[in-house]
């Protein structure tokens, strides 16, 4: 697999308003991407942790939006959200974790935007989160990840 960072570096750094900042941008690119992945994963863990403590707590909510049986979907949501966050944070099975998180977030877009009738403004946080997880679904993990250390990505 080719190093996408090396391929795209010249394109990212062409035509800068302040060319002398190119070395700073180049050094911070991978770190910034890693930071985004770790923060996104850690926040998913914090959202998933209370659900892990009460894995059937969202049963009624799940059924109210059409997911039957609610106990199954509540358990699946709890485990998925928590462990997708752990995996994103560590950069382990990054694309799979991002896919799981994206599906969860798209359901929350539907829930807030349509079921609760909040429209775009009610769903905007979930849309932003989904955009972040879609980025990692497409990109995978970088060199600061367990995927890289293991030498495998999905």
Tab-separated table of N, CA and C in Angstrom:
chain	number	residue	atom	x	y	z
A	1	UNK	N	0.842	-1.183	0.000
A	1	UNK	CA	0.000	0.000	0.000
A	1	UNK	C	0.883	1.240	0.000
A	2	UNK	N	0.576	2.170	-0.856
A	2	UNK	CA	1.382	3.376	-0.947
A	2	UNK	C	1.103	4.307	0.224
A	3	UNK	N	2.072	5.125	0.536
A	3	UNK	CA	1.930	6.105	1.594
A	3	UNK	C	1.173	7.308	1.050
A	4	UNK	N	-0.092	7.408	1.396
A	4	UNK	CA	-0.915	8.505	0.892
A	4	UNK	C	-0.434	9.855	1.399
A	5	UNK	N	0.171	9.855	2.592
A	5	UNK	CA	0.648	11.119	3.141
A	5	UNK	C	1.759	11.696	2.264
A	6	UNK	N	2.677	10.862	1.826
A	6	UNK	CA	3.779	11.328	0.989
A	6	UNK	C	3.281	11.775	-0.381
A	7	UNK	N	2.271	11.079	-0.907
A	7	UNK	CA	1.731	11.427	-2.218
A	7	UNK	C	1.031	12.777	-2.204
A	8	UNK	N	0.289	13.036	-1.153
A	8	UNK	CA	-0.538	14.233	-1.126
A	8	UNK	C	0.152	15.442	-0.511
A	9	UNK	N	1.299	15.241	0.100
A	9	UNK	CA	1.967	16.361	0.759
A	9	UNK	C	2.237	17.528	-0.180
A	10	UNK	N	2.818	17.321	-1.352
A	10	UNK	CA	3.075	18.460	-2.221
A	10	UNK	C	1.800	19.199	-2.619
A	11	UNK	N	0.723	18.465	-2.890
A	11	UNK	CA	-0.531	19.112	-3.274
A	11	UNK	C	-1.079	19.942	-2.125
A	12	UNK	N	-0.954	19.433	-0.901
A	12	UNK	CA	-1.466	20.173	0.262
A	12	UNK	C	-0.686	21.453	0.488
A	13	UNK	N	0.574	21.445	0.108
A	13	UNK	CA	1.442	22.564	0.458
A	13	UNK	C	1.707	23.520	-0.711
A	14	UNK	N	1.076	23.300	-1.807
A	14	UNK	CA	1.247	24.202	-2.945
A	14	UNK	C	0.396	25.445	-2.741
A	15	UNK	N	0.902	26.539	-3.230
A	15	UNK	CA	0.151	27.795	-3.252
A	15	UNK	C	-0.283	28.284	-1.877
A	16	UNK	N	0.566	28.137	-0.897
A	16	UNK	CA	0.258	28.649	0.439
A	16	UNK	C	0.386	30.170	0.455
A	17	UNK	N	-0.449	30.828	1.216
A	17	UNK	CA	-0.331	32.274	1.385
A	17	UNK	C	0.967	32.630	2.102
A	18	UNK	N	1.352	31.773	3.047
A	18	UNK	CA	2.593	31.977	3.783
A	18	UNK	C	3.437	30.705	3.594
A	19	UNK	N	4.237	30.643	2.523
A	19	UNK	CA	4.995	29.427	2.211
A	19	UNK	C	5.936	28.972	3.329
A	20	UNK	N	6.406	29.896	4.137
A	20	UNK	CA	7.326	29.511	5.206
A	20	UNK	C	6.647	28.645	6.274
A	21	UNK	N	5.314	28.595	6.265
A	21	UNK	CA	4.611	27.743	7.221
A	21	UNK	C	4.480	26.297	6.752
A	22	UNK	N	4.932	25.996	5.541
A	22	UNK	CA	4.803	24.644	4.987
A	22	UNK	C	5.385	23.569	5.909
A	23	UNK	N	6.578	23.755	6.473
A	23	UNK	CA	7.108	22.704	7.364
A	23	UNK	C	6.216	22.460	8.591
A	24	UNK	N	5.651	23.522	9.134
A	24	UNK	CA	4.754	23.381	10.286
A	24	UNK	C	3.507	22.590	9.893
A	25	UNK	N	2.930	22.938	8.754
A	25	UNK	CA	1.738	22.227	8.295
A	25	UNK	C	2.042	20.758	8.046
A	26	UNK	N	3.164	20.495	7.428
A	26	UNK	CA	3.518	19.112	7.106
A	26	UNK	C	3.729	18.287	8.375
A	27	UNK	N	4.407	18.865	9.360
A	27	UNK	CA	4.652	18.146	10.613
A	27	UNK	C	3.369	17.913	11.399
A	28	UNK	N	2.410	18.828	11.300
A	28	UNK	CA	1.204	18.723	12.124
A	28	UNK	C	0.066	17.955	11.455
A	29	UNK	N	0.200	17.616	10.177
A	29	UNK	CA	-0.890	16.957	9.457
A	29	UNK	C	-1.286	15.625	10.096
A	30	UNK	N	-0.344	14.727	10.268
A	30	UNK	CA	-0.635	13.410	10.846
A	30	UNK	C	-1.068	13.545	12.301
A	31	UNK	N	-0.425	14.430	13.027
A	31	UNK	CA	-0.806	14.636	14.427
A	31	UNK	C	-2.227	15.157	14.559
A	32	UNK	N	-2.615	16.057	13.681
A	32	UNK	CA	-3.974	16.592	13.709
A	32	UNK	C	-5.007	15.529	13.391
A	33	UNK	N	-4.698	14.698	12.421
A	33	UNK	CA	-5.602	13.604	12.060
A	33	UNK	C	-5.723	12.612	13.217
A	34	UNK	N	-4.608	12.296	13.848
A	34	UNK	CA	-4.621	11.390	14.997
A	34	UNK	C	-5.430	11.991	16.137
A	35	UNK	N	-5.230	13.269	16.389
A	35	UNK	CA	-5.964	13.968	17.443
A	35	UNK	C	-7.470	13.870	17.207
A	36	UNK	N	-7.912	14.108	15.972
A	36	UNK	CA	-9.331	14.030	15.643
A	36	UNK	C	-9.877	12.621	15.889
A	37	UNK	N	-9.138	11.602	15.489
A	37	UNK	CA	-9.569	10.220	15.684
A	37	UNK	C	-9.670	9.872	17.163
A	38	UNK	N	-8.665	10.263	17.930
A	38	UNK	CA	-8.642	9.941	19.366
A	38	UNK	C	-9.765	10.677	20.102
A	39	UNK	N	-9.963	11.942	19.794
A	39	UNK	CA	-11.032	12.702	20.451
A	39	UNK	C	-12.397	12.125	20.080
A	40	UNK	N	-12.611	11.846	18.804
A	40	UNK	CA	-13.894	11.270	18.371
A	40	UNK	C	-14.137	9.938	19.069
A	41	UNK	N	-13.117	9.084	19.099
A	41	UNK	CA	-13.266	7.793	19.758
A	41	UNK	C	-13.524	7.925	21.245
A	42	UNK	N	-12.777	8.790	21.897
A	42	UNK	CA	-12.938	8.971	23.348
A	42	UNK	C	-14.326	9.509	23.688
A	43	UNK	N	-14.835	10.401	22.875
A	43	UNK	CA	-16.179	10.921	23.142
A	43	UNK	C	-17.250	9.863	22.891
A	44	UNK	N	-17.032	8.998	21.907
A	44	UNK	CA	-17.963	7.881	21.720
A	44	UNK	C	-17.931	6.952	22.928
A	45	UNK	N	-16.752	6.740	23.494
A	45	UNK	CA	-16.641	5.916	24.701
A	45	UNK	C	-17.440	6.553	25.838
A	46	UNK	N	-17.315	7.859	26.015
A	46	UNK	CA	-18.040	8.518	27.111
A	46	UNK	C	-19.552	8.461	26.901
A	47	UNK	N	-19.990	8.485	25.650
A	47	UNK	CA	-21.424	8.340	25.374
A	47	UNK	C	-21.860	6.893	25.556
A	48	UNK	N	-20.999	5.949	25.237
A	48	UNK	CA	-21.343	4.538	25.326
A	48	UNK	C	-21.207	3.944	26.713
A	49	UNK	N	-20.368	4.533	27.554
A	49	UNK	CA	-20.113	3.955	28.879
A	49	UNK	C	-21.379	3.837	29.727
A	50	UNK	N	-22.202	4.884	29.840
A	50	UNK	CA	-23.434	4.717	30.622
A	50	UNK	C	-24.350	3.642	30.033
A	51	UNK	N	-24.318	3.479	28.727
A	51	UNK	CA	-25.147	2.454	28.088
A	51	UNK	C	-24.629	1.056	28.421
A	52	UNK	N	-23.323	0.907	28.535
A	52	UNK	CA	-22.747	-0.387	28.926
A	52	UNK	C	-23.173	-0.735	30.351
A	53	UNK	N	-23.267	0.263	31.220
A	53	UNK	CA	-23.677	0.024	32.601
A	53	UNK	C	-25.147	-0.388	32.702
A	54	UNK	N	-25.962	0.063	31.744
A	54	UNK	CA	-27.379	-0.294	31.705
A	54	UNK	C	-27.728	-0.652	30.259
A	55	UNK	N	-27.290	-1.823	29.792
A	55	UNK	CA	-27.397	-2.146	28.369
A	55	UNK	C	-28.813	-2.248	27.819
A	56	UNK	N	-29.794	-2.402	28.672
A	56	UNK	CA	-31.175	-2.495	28.200
A	56	UNK	C	-31.953	-1.213	28.478
A	57	UNK	N	-31.261	-0.195	28.941
A	57	UNK	CA	-31.898	1.068	29.312
A	57	UNK	C	-32.537	1.818	28.164
A	58	UNK	N	-32.081	1.585	26.959
A	58	UNK	CA	-32.632	2.298	25.799
A	58	UNK	C	-33.664	1.462	25.050
A	59	UNK	N	-34.152	0.388	25.671
A	59	UNK	CA	-35.103	-0.500	24.997
A	59	UNK	C	-36.345	0.242	24.525
A	60	UNK	N	-36.924	1.034	25.393
A	60	UNK	CA	-38.121	1.793	25.037
A	60	UNK	C	-37.862	2.787	23.924
A	61	UNK	N	-36.727	3.463	23.998
A	61	UNK	CA	-36.355	4.422	22.963
A	61	UNK	C	-36.195	3.710	21.623
A	62	UNK	N	-35.518	2.570	21.640
A	62	UNK	CA	-35.297	1.834	20.392
A	62	UNK	C	-36.621	1.415	19.757
A	63	UNK	N	-37.553	0.952	20.567
A	63	UNK	CA	-38.855	0.565	20.025
A	63	UNK	C	-39.653	1.765	19.560
A	64	UNK	N	-39.470	2.905	20.221
A	64	UNK	CA	-40.224	4.100	19.815
A	64	UNK	C	-39.826	4.599	18.427
A	65	UNK	N	-38.636	4.225	17.978
A	65	UNK	CA	-38.225	4.636	16.628
A	65	UNK	C	-38.266	3.466	15.646
A	66	UNK	N	-38.874	2.359	16.073
A	66	UNK	CA	-39.126	1.271	15.145
A	66	UNK	C	-38.174	0.100	15.180
A	67	UNK	N	-37.300	0.043	16.160
A	67	UNK	CA	-36.355	-1.073	16.260
A	67	UNK	C	-36.887	-2.083	17.283
A	68	UNK	N	-37.400	-3.217	16.768
A	68	UNK	CA	-37.964	-4.266	17.602
A	68	UNK	C	-37.124	-5.528	17.480
A	69	UNK	N	-36.924	-6.289	18.526
A	69	UNK	CA	-37.260	-5.994	19.920
A	69	UNK	C	-36.267	-4.988	20.516
A	70	UNK	N	-36.781	-4.107	21.300
A	70	UNK	CA	-35.972	-3.032	21.866
A	70	UNK	C	-34.816	-3.513	22.716
A	71	UNK	N	-34.997	-4.642	23.415
A	71	UNK	CA	-33.913	-5.152	24.267
A	71	UNK	C	-32.703	-5.546	23.423
A	72	UNK	N	-32.947	-6.196	22.281
A	72	UNK	CA	-31.847	-6.591	21.391
A	72	UNK	C	-31.116	-5.359	20.864
A	73	UNK	N	-31.866	-4.398	20.349
A	73	UNK	CA	-31.256	-3.214	19.741
A	73	UNK	C	-30.585	-2.325	20.784
A	74	UNK	N	-31.140	-2.290	21.989
A	74	UNK	CA	-30.513	-1.513	23.059
A	74	UNK	C	-29.162	-2.124	23.441
A	75	UNK	N	-29.133	-3.438	23.562
A	75	UNK	CA	-27.870	-4.119	23.868
A	75	UNK	C	-26.859	-3.900	22.744
A	76	UNK	N	-27.305	-4.053	21.506
A	76	UNK	CA	-26.419	-3.847	20.358
A	76	UNK	C	-25.886	-2.412	20.319
A	77	UNK	N	-26.754	-1.445	20.583
A	77	UNK	CA	-26.324	-0.045	20.621
A	77	UNK	C	-25.273	0.161	21.702
A	78	UNK	N	-25.518	-0.370	22.882
A	78	UNK	CA	-24.591	-0.193	24.008
A	78	UNK	C	-23.204	-0.719	23.677
A	79	UNK	N	-23.166	-1.955	23.233
A	79	UNK	CA	-21.891	-2.593	22.930
A	79	UNK	C	-21.212	-1.904	21.747
A	80	UNK	N	-21.982	-1.624	20.713
A	80	UNK	CA	-21.426	-1.026	19.497
A	80	UNK	C	-20.848	0.358	19.742
A	81	UNK	N	-21.605	1.193	20.403
A	81	UNK	CA	-21.128	2.563	20.624
A	81	UNK	C	-19.870	2.578	21.491
A	82	UNK	N	-19.881	1.822	22.564
A	82	UNK	CA	-18.741	1.803	23.463
A	82	UNK	C	-17.496	1.241	22.775
A	83	UNK	N	-17.615	0.054	22.176
A	83	UNK	CA	-16.436	-0.583	21.597
A	83	UNK	C	-15.991	0.059	20.280
A	84	UNK	N	-16.901	0.658	19.536
A	84	UNK	CA	-16.485	1.430	18.355
A	84	UNK	C	-15.638	2.621	18.811
A	85	UNK	N	-16.019	3.232	19.916
A	85	UNK	CA	-15.235	4.336	20.467
A	85	UNK	C	-13.861	3.896	20.935
A	86	UNK	N	-13.810	2.751	21.619
A	86	UNK	CA	-12.520	2.216	22.070
A	86	UNK	C	-11.618	1.949	20.867
A	87	UNK	N	-12.182	1.292	19.853
A	87	UNK	CA	-11.382	0.946	18.670
A	87	UNK	C	-10.922	2.190	17.910
A	88	UNK	N	-11.791	3.178	17.778
A	88	UNK	CA	-11.364	4.417	17.111
A	88	UNK	C	-10.255	5.097	17.905
A	89	UNK	N	-10.410	5.149	19.197
A	89	UNK	CA	-9.392	5.788	20.037
A	89	UNK	C	-8.031	5.128	19.843
A	90	UNK	N	-8.018	3.821	19.819
A	90	UNK	CA	-6.769	3.071	19.678
A	90	UNK	C	-6.298	2.955	18.233
A	91	UNK	N	-7.193	3.220	17.296
A	91	UNK	CA	-6.854	3.000	15.891
A	91	UNK	C	-6.781	1.518	15.581
A	92	UNK	N	-7.703	0.748	16.147
A	92	UNK	CA	-7.754	-0.701	15.962
A	92	UNK	C	-9.040	-1.039	15.211
A	93	UNK	N	-8.917	-1.755	14.097
A	93	UNK	CA	-10.074	-2.028	13.234
A	93	UNK	C	-10.785	-0.716	12.912
A	94	UNK	N	-10.006	0.280	12.561
A	94	UNK	CA	-10.492	1.648	12.431
A	94	UNK	C	-11.663	1.780	11.472
A	95	UNK	N	-11.539	1.200	10.295
A	95	UNK	CA	-12.629	1.343	9.319
A	95	UNK	C	-13.917	0.662	9.805
A	96	UNK	N	-13.798	-0.513	10.391
A	96	UNK	CA	-14.984	-1.209	10.906
A	96	UNK	C	-15.626	-0.413	12.042
A	97	UNK	N	-14.797	0.098	12.932
A	97	UNK	CA	-15.312	0.908	14.041
A	97	UNK	C	-15.991	2.172	13.522
A	98	UNK	N	-15.395	2.788	12.518
A	98	UNK	CA	-15.985	3.997	11.942
A	98	UNK	C	-17.301	3.680	11.244
A	99	UNK	N	-17.388	2.524	10.606
A	99	UNK	CA	-18.643	2.121	9.965
A	99	UNK	C	-19.744	1.951	11.006
A	100	UNK	N	-19.435	1.243	12.079
A	100	UNK	CA	-20.414	1.032	13.149
A	100	UNK	C	-20.856	2.376	13.727
A	101	UNK	N	-19.908	3.243	14.015
A	101	UNK	CA	-20.237	4.554	14.573
A	101	UNK	C	-21.072	5.376	13.590
A	102	UNK	N	-20.750	5.292	12.313
A	102	UNK	CA	-21.495	6.043	11.307
A	102	UNK	C	-22.952	5.585	11.258
A	103	UNK	N	-23.173	4.290	11.297
A	103	UNK	CA	-24.549	3.771	11.282
A	103	UNK	C	-25.311	4.294	12.500
A	104	UNK	N	-24.708	4.216	13.664
A	104	UNK	CA	-25.346	4.722	14.887
A	104	UNK	C	-25.676	6.197	14.727
A	105	UNK	N	-24.733	6.967	14.215
A	105	UNK	CA	-24.941	8.407	14.084
A	105	UNK	C	-25.999	8.747	13.046
A	106	UNK	N	-26.070	7.981	11.984
A	106	UNK	CA	-27.122	8.234	10.992
A	106	UNK	C	-28.505	7.926	11.563
A	107	UNK	N	-28.588	6.955	12.458
A	107	UNK	CA	-29.861	6.702	13.151
A	107	UNK	C	-30.200	7.886	14.045
A	108	UNK	N	-29.199	8.469	14.705
A	108	UNK	CA	-29.491	9.637	15.545
A	108	UNK	C	-29.877	10.851	14.698
A	109	UNK	N	-29.333	10.951	13.493
A	109	UNK	CA	-29.773	12.018	12.574
A	109	UNK	C	-31.257	11.834	12.285
A	110	UNK	N	-31.642	10.606	11.953
A	110	UNK	CA	-33.052	10.296	11.693
A	110	UNK	C	-33.901	10.592	12.922
A	111	UNK	N	-33.437	10.158	14.089
A	111	UNK	CA	-34.209	10.338	15.325
A	111	UNK	C	-34.436	11.817	15.624
A	112	UNK	N	-33.368	12.585	15.657
A	112	UNK	CA	-33.510	14.008	16.010
A	112	UNK	C	-34.159	14.810	14.893
A	113	UNK	N	-33.721	14.556	13.669
A	113	UNK	CA	-34.207	15.366	12.558
A	113	UNK	C	-35.629	15.070	12.141
A	114	UNK	N	-36.022	13.795	12.170
A	114	UNK	CA	-37.340	13.413	11.655
A	114	UNK	C	-38.293	12.993	12.768
A	115	UNK	N	-37.895	11.995	13.570
A	115	UNK	CA	-38.806	11.487	14.606
A	115	UNK	C	-39.186	12.586	15.587
A	116	UNK	N	-38.198	13.320	16.060
A	116	UNK	CA	-38.487	14.403	17.008
A	116	UNK	C	-38.826	15.711	16.308
A	117	UNK	N	-38.739	15.722	14.987
A	117	UNK	CA	-39.125	16.907	14.221
A	117	UNK	C	-38.228	18.119	14.435
A	118	UNK	N	-36.982	17.891	14.816
A	118	UNK	CA	-36.071	19.009	15.092
A	118	UNK	C	-35.383	19.524	13.838
A	119	UNK	N	-35.508	18.804	12.749
A	119	UNK	CA	-34.914	19.229	11.485
A	119	UNK	C	-33.401	19.277	11.532
A	120	UNK	N	-32.853	20.072	10.639
A	120	UNK	CA	-31.398	20.180	10.514
A	120	UNK	C	-30.737	20.616	11.809
A	121	UNK	N	-31.326	21.584	12.490
A	121	UNK	CA	-30.675	22.113	13.692
A	121	UNK	C	-30.680	21.108	14.835
A	122	UNK	N	-31.650	20.231	14.881
A	122	UNK	CA	-31.657	19.184	15.896
A	122	UNK	C	-30.697	18.056	15.575
A	123	UNK	N	-30.426	17.887	14.289
A	123	UNK	CA	-29.578	16.777	13.855
A	123	UNK	C	-28.156	17.212	13.530
A	124	UNK	N	-27.856	18.500	13.598
A	124	UNK	CA	-26.560	18.976	13.111
A	124	UNK	C	-25.372	18.378	13.840
A	125	UNK	N	-25.466	18.158	15.137
A	125	UNK	CA	-24.349	17.559	15.867
A	125	UNK	C	-24.107	16.128	15.381
A	126	UNK	N	-25.171	15.386	15.185
A	126	UNK	CA	-25.028	14.008	14.681
A	126	UNK	C	-24.496	14.001	13.250
A	127	UNK	N	-24.888	14.971	12.452
A	127	UNK	CA	-24.381	15.071	11.083
A	127	UNK	C	-22.883	15.342	11.106
A	128	UNK	N	-22.455	16.247	11.966
A	128	UNK	CA	-21.026	16.550	12.087
A	128	UNK	C	-20.253	15.316	12.552
A	129	UNK	N	-20.778	14.627	13.558
A	129	UNK	CA	-20.139	13.402	14.043
A	129	UNK	C	-20.060	12.362	12.940
A	130	UNK	N	-21.145	12.209	12.182
A	130	UNK	CA	-21.152	11.237	11.085
A	130	UNK	C	-20.114	11.607	10.034
A	131	UNK	N	-19.953	12.887	9.763
A	131	UNK	CA	-18.937	13.317	8.796
A	131	UNK	C	-17.540	12.930	9.273
A	132	UNK	N	-17.294	13.058	10.564
A	132	UNK	CA	-15.992	12.683	11.123
A	132	UNK	C	-15.780	11.170	10.998
A	133	UNK	N	-16.798	10.400	11.352
A	133	UNK	CA	-16.622	8.948	11.282
A	133	UNK	C	-16.540	8.461	9.835
A	134	UNK	N	-17.238	9.129	8.925
A	134	UNK	CA	-17.123	8.773	7.502
A	134	UNK	C	-15.702	9.046	7.010
A	135	UNK	N	-15.086	10.111	7.487
A	135	UNK	CA	-13.696	10.391	7.127
A	135	UNK	C	-12.805	9.201	7.477
A	136	UNK	N	-12.952	8.672	8.692
A	136	UNK	CA	-12.108	7.550	9.116
A	136	UNK	C	-12.544	6.237	8.468
A	137	UNK	N	-13.792	6.118	8.102
A	137	UNK	CA	-14.240	4.964	7.337
A	137	UNK	C	-13.526	4.926	5.985
A	138	UNK	N	-13.407	6.071	5.345
A	138	UNK	CA	-12.749	6.149	4.041
A	138	UNK	C	-11.226	6.137	4.153
A	139	UNK	N	-10.700	6.797	5.139
A	139	UNK	CA	-9.254	6.999	5.276
A	139	UNK	C	-8.551	5.858	5.983
A	140	UNK	N	-9.231	5.266	6.976
A	140	UNK	CA	-8.551	4.276	7.805
A	140	UNK	C	-7.681	4.984	8.834
A	141	UNK	N	-6.798	4.224	9.421
A	141	UNK	CA	-5.917	4.776	10.450
A	141	UNK	C	-4.595	5.202	9.826
A	142	UNK	N	-3.905	6.083	10.505
A	142	UNK	CA	-2.581	6.508	10.040
A	142	UNK	C	-1.504	5.775	10.841
A	143	UNK	N	-0.296	6.273	10.777
A	143	UNK	CA	0.812	5.551	11.421
A	143	UNK	C	0.754	5.582	12.944
A	144	UNK	N	-0.075	6.438	13.502
A	144	UNK	CA	-0.240	6.488	14.958
A	144	UNK	C	-1.470	5.674	15.352
A	145	UNK	N	-1.417	4.371	15.124
A	145	UNK	CA	-2.568	3.513	15.400
A	145	UNK	C	-2.095	2.078	15.620
A	146	UNK	N	-2.953	1.304	16.256
A	146	UNK	CA	-2.649	-0.119	16.400
A	146	UNK	C	-2.759	-0.832	15.055
A	147	UNK	N	-3.646	-0.376	14.183
A	147	UNK	CA	-3.723	-0.962	12.844
A	147	UNK	C	-2.360	-0.888	12.152
A	148	UNK	N	-1.736	0.255	12.243
A	148	UNK	CA	-0.410	0.428	11.607
A	148	UNK	C	0.626	-0.460	12.283
A	149	UNK	N	0.573	-0.513	13.601
A	149	UNK	CA	1.552	-1.321	14.346
A	149	UNK	C	1.418	-2.806	14.010
A	150	UNK	N	0.162	-3.244	13.868
A	150	UNK	CA	-0.096	-4.634	13.498
A	150	UNK	C	0.270	-4.873	12.033
A	151	UNK	N	0.132	-3.826	11.234
A	151	UNK	CA	0.447	-3.946	9.816
A	151	UNK	C	-0.729	-4.390	8.963
A	152	UNK	N	-1.933	-4.218	9.495
A	152	UNK	CA	-3.143	-4.625	8.774
A	152	UNK	C	-4.228	-3.565	8.939
A	153	UNK	N	-5.001	-3.385	7.864
A	153	UNK	CA	-6.196	-2.546	7.929
A	153	UNK	C	-7.282	-3.240	7.128
A	154	UNK	N	-8.500	-2.952	7.460
A	154	UNK	CA	-9.624	-3.507	6.686
A	154	UNK	C	-9.790	-2.730	5.405
